CSV table of C-alpha atoms in Angstrom, one decimal:
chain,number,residue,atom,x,y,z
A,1,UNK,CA,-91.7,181.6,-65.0
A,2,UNK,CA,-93.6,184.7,-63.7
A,3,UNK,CA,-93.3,187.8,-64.6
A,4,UNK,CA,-94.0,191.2,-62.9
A,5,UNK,CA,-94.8,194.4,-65.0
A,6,UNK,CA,-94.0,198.1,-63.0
A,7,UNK,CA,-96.9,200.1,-64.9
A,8,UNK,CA,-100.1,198.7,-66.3
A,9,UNK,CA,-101.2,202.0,-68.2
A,10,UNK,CA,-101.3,201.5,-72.4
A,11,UNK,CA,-97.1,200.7,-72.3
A,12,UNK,CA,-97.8,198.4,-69.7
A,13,UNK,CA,-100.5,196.7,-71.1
A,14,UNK,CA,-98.5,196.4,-74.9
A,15,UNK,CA,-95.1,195.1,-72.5
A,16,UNK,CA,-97.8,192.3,-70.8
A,17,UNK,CA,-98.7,191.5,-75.1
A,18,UNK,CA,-95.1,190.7,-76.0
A,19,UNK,CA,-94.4,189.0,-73.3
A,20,UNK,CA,-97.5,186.8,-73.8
A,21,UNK,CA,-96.3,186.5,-77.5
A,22,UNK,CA,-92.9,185.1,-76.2
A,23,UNK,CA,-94.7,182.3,-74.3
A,24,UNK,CA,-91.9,182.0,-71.6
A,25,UNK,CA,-94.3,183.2,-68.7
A,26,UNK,CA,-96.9,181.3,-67.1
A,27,UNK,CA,-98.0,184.1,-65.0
A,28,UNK,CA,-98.0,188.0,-65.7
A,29,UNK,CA,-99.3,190.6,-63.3
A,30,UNK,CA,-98.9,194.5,-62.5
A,31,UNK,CA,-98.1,196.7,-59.8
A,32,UNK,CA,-99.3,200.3,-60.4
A,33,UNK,CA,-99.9,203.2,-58.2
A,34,UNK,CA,-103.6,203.3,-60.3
A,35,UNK,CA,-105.0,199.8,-58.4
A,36,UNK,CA,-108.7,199.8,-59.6
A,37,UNK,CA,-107.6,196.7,-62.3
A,38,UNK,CA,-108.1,193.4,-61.1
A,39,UNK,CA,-104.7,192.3,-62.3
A,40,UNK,CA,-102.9,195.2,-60.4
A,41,UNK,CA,-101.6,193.7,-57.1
A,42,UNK,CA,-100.2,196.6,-55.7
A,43,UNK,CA,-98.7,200.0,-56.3
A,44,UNK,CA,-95.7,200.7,-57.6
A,45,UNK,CA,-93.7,201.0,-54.3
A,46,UNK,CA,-94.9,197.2,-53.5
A,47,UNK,CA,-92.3,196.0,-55.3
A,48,UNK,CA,-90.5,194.7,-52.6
A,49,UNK,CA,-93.3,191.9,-51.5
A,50,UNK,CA,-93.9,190.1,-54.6
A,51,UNK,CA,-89.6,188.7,-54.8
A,52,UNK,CA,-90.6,184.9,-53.8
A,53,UNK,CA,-93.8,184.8,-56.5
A,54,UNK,CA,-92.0,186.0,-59.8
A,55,UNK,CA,-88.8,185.0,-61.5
A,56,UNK,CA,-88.8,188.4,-63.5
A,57,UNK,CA,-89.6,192.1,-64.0
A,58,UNK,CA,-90.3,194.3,-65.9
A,59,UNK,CA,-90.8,198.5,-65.0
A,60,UNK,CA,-93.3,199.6,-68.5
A,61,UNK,CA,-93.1,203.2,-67.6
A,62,UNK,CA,-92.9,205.3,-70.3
A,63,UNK,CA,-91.0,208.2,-68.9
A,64,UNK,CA,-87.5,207.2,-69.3
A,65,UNK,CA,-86.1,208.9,-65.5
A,66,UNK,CA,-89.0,207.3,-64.0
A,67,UNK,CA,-88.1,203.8,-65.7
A,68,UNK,CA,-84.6,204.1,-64.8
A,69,UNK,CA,-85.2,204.6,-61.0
A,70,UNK,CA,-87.6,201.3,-60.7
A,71,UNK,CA,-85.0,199.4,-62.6
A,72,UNK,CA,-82.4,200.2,-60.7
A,73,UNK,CA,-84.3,199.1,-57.4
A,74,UNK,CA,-85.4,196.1,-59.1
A,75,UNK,CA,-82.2,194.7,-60.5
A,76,UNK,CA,-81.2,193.7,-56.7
A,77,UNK,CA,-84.4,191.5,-56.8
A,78,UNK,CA,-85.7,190.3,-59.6
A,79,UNK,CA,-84.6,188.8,-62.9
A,80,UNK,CA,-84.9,191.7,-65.0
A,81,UNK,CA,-86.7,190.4,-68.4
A,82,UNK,CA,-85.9,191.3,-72.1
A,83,UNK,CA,-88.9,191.3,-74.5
A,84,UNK,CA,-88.6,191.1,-78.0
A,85,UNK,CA,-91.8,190.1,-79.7
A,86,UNK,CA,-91.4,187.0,-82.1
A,87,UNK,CA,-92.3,189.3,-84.9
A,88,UNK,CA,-89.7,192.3,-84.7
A,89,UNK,CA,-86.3,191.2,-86.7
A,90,UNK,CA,-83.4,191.6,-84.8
A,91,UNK,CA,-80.0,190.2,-86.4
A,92,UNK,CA,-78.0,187.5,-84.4
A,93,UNK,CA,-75.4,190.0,-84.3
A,94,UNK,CA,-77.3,192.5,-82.2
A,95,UNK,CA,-76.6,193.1,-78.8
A,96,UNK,CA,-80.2,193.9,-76.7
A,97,UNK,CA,-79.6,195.0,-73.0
A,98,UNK,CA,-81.8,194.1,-70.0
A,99,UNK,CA,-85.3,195.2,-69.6
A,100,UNK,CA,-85.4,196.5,-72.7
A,101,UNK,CA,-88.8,196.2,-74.8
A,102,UNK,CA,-88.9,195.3,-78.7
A,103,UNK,CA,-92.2,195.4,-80.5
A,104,UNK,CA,-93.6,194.1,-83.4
A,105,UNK,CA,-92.5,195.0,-86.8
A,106,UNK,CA,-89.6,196.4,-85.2
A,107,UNK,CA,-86.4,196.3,-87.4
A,108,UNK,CA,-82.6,196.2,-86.1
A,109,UNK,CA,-79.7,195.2,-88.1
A,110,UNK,CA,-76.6,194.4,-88.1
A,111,UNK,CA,-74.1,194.6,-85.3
A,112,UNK,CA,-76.1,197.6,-83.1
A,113,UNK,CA,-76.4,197.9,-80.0
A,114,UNK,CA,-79.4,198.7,-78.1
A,115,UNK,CA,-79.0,199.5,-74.6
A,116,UNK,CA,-80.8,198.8,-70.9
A,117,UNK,CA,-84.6,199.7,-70.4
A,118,UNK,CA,-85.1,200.9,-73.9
A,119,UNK,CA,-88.3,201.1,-75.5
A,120,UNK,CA,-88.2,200.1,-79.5
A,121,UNK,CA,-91.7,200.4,-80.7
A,122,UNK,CA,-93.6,198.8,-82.9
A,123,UNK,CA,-92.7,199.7,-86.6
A,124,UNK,CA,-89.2,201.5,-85.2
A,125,UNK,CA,-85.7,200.4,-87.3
A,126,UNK,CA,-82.3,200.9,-86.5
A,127,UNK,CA,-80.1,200.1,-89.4
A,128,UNK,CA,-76.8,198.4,-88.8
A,129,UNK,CA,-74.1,199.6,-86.7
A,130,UNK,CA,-75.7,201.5,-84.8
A,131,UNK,CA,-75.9,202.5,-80.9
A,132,UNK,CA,-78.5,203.1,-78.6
A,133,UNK,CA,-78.2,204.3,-75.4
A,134,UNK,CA,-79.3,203.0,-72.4
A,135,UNK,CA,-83.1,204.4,-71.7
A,136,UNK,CA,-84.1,205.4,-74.8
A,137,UNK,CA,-86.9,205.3,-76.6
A,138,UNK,CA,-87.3,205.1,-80.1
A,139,UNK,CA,-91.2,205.3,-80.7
A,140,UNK,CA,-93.3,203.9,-83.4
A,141,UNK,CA,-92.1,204.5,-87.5
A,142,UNK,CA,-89.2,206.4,-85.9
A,143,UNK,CA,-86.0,205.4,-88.1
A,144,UNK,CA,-81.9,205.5,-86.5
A,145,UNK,CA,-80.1,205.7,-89.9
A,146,UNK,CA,-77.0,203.3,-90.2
A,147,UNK,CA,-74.2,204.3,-87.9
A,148,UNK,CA,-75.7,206.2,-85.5
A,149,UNK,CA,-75.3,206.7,-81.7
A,150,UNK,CA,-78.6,207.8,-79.4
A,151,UNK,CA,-77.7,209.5,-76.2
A,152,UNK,CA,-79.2,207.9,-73.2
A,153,UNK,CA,-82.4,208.5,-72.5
A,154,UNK,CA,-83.2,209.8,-76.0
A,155,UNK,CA,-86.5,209.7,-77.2
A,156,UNK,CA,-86.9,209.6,-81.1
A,157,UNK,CA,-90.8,210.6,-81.7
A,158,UNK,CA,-93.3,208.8,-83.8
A,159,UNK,CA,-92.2,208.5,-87.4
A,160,UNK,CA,-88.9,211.0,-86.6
A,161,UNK,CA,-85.9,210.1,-88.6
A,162,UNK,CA,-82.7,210.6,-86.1
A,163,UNK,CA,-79.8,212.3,-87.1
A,164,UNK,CA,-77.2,211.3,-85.3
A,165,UNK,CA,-74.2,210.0,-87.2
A,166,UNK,CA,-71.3,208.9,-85.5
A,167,UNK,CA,-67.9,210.8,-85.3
A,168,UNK,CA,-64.5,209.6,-86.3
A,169,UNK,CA,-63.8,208.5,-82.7
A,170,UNK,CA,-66.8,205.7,-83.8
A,171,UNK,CA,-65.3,205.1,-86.6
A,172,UNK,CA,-61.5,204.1,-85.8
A,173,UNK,CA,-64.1,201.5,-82.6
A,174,UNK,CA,-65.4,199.9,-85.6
A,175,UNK,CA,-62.0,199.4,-87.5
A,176,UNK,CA,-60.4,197.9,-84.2
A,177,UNK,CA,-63.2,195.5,-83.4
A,178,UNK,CA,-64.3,194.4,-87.2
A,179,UNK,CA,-60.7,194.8,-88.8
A,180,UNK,CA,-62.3,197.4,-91.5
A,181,UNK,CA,-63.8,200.5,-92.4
A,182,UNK,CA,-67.5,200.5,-91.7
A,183,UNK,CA,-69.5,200.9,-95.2
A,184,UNK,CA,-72.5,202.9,-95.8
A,185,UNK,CA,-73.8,200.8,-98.4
């Protein structure tokens, strides 16, 4: 499998890292309007003439609007991939949307959600039962205490602790899909 990186500035370059560390991809490469790397093939808008040489995509742009638009015009034409490095814990019960980016020593527990084209850096947890929206990014240390919900495109900064606790509407979700209250301990 091949796999195509949108961005190949310092996110791009940490994406190309996981994605090595999964070992699913033969070939990696970049497209990114800054071509003076030898393993940028193009610019950004070039996206378009690579479909028939890689399998997958991925847009590593750190600016969430920015990542969002190059998704969306990629999902039409490319696999779109979802990293999660071999060392970041994610429980089986997790749900991890596409082209979304997990990093080393990355924590998320039990029965969260983390949405499309998020960015979970390295270091970052969400405890359990929590939800991220689609976009975000939760930067490295940052912590999403249990039971919270991050708005799309969110970013939580380096070492932030997120207070976003979710309201009874959340609550009575959790009761009709798990059959009981949710606990905080």
């Amino acid at each position: 499998m091949n796999l195509l990186i949108l961005g190949a500035g310092g996110h791009g370059r940490v994406v190309r890292e996981v994605a090595e560390a999964t070992r699913q991809y033969e070939n990696i490469a970049f497209l990114d309007d800054n071509t003076g790397q030898s393993d940028v093939l193009g610019k950004l808008s070039d996206y378009d003439k690579f479909t028939g040489q890689f399998d997958y995509a991925f847009v590593a742009i750190g600016n969430a609007v920015a990542r969002k638009k190059y998704q969306e015009f990629l999902m039409d034409r490319y696999e779109i991939a979802t990293l999660i490095h071999p060392a970041a814990h994610i429980s089986p019960s997790v749900s991890v949307g596409r082209g979304t980016v997990v990093m080393a020593g990355a924590v998320v527990q039990t029965n969260s959600k983390i949405g499309a084209g998020c960015i979970i850096s390295a270091g970052a947890i969400v405890d359990h039962d929590s939800v991220v929206g689609d976009y975000c990014h939760i930067n490295a240390g940052a912590i999403v205490p249990s039971m919270s919900t991050v708005a799309d495109m969110t970013k939580v900064d380096y070492g932030a602790v997120y207070y976003g606790r979710t309201d009874d509407k959340w609550i009575e979700e959790h009761k009709r899909q798990y059959g009981t209250e949710p606990s905080f301990f």
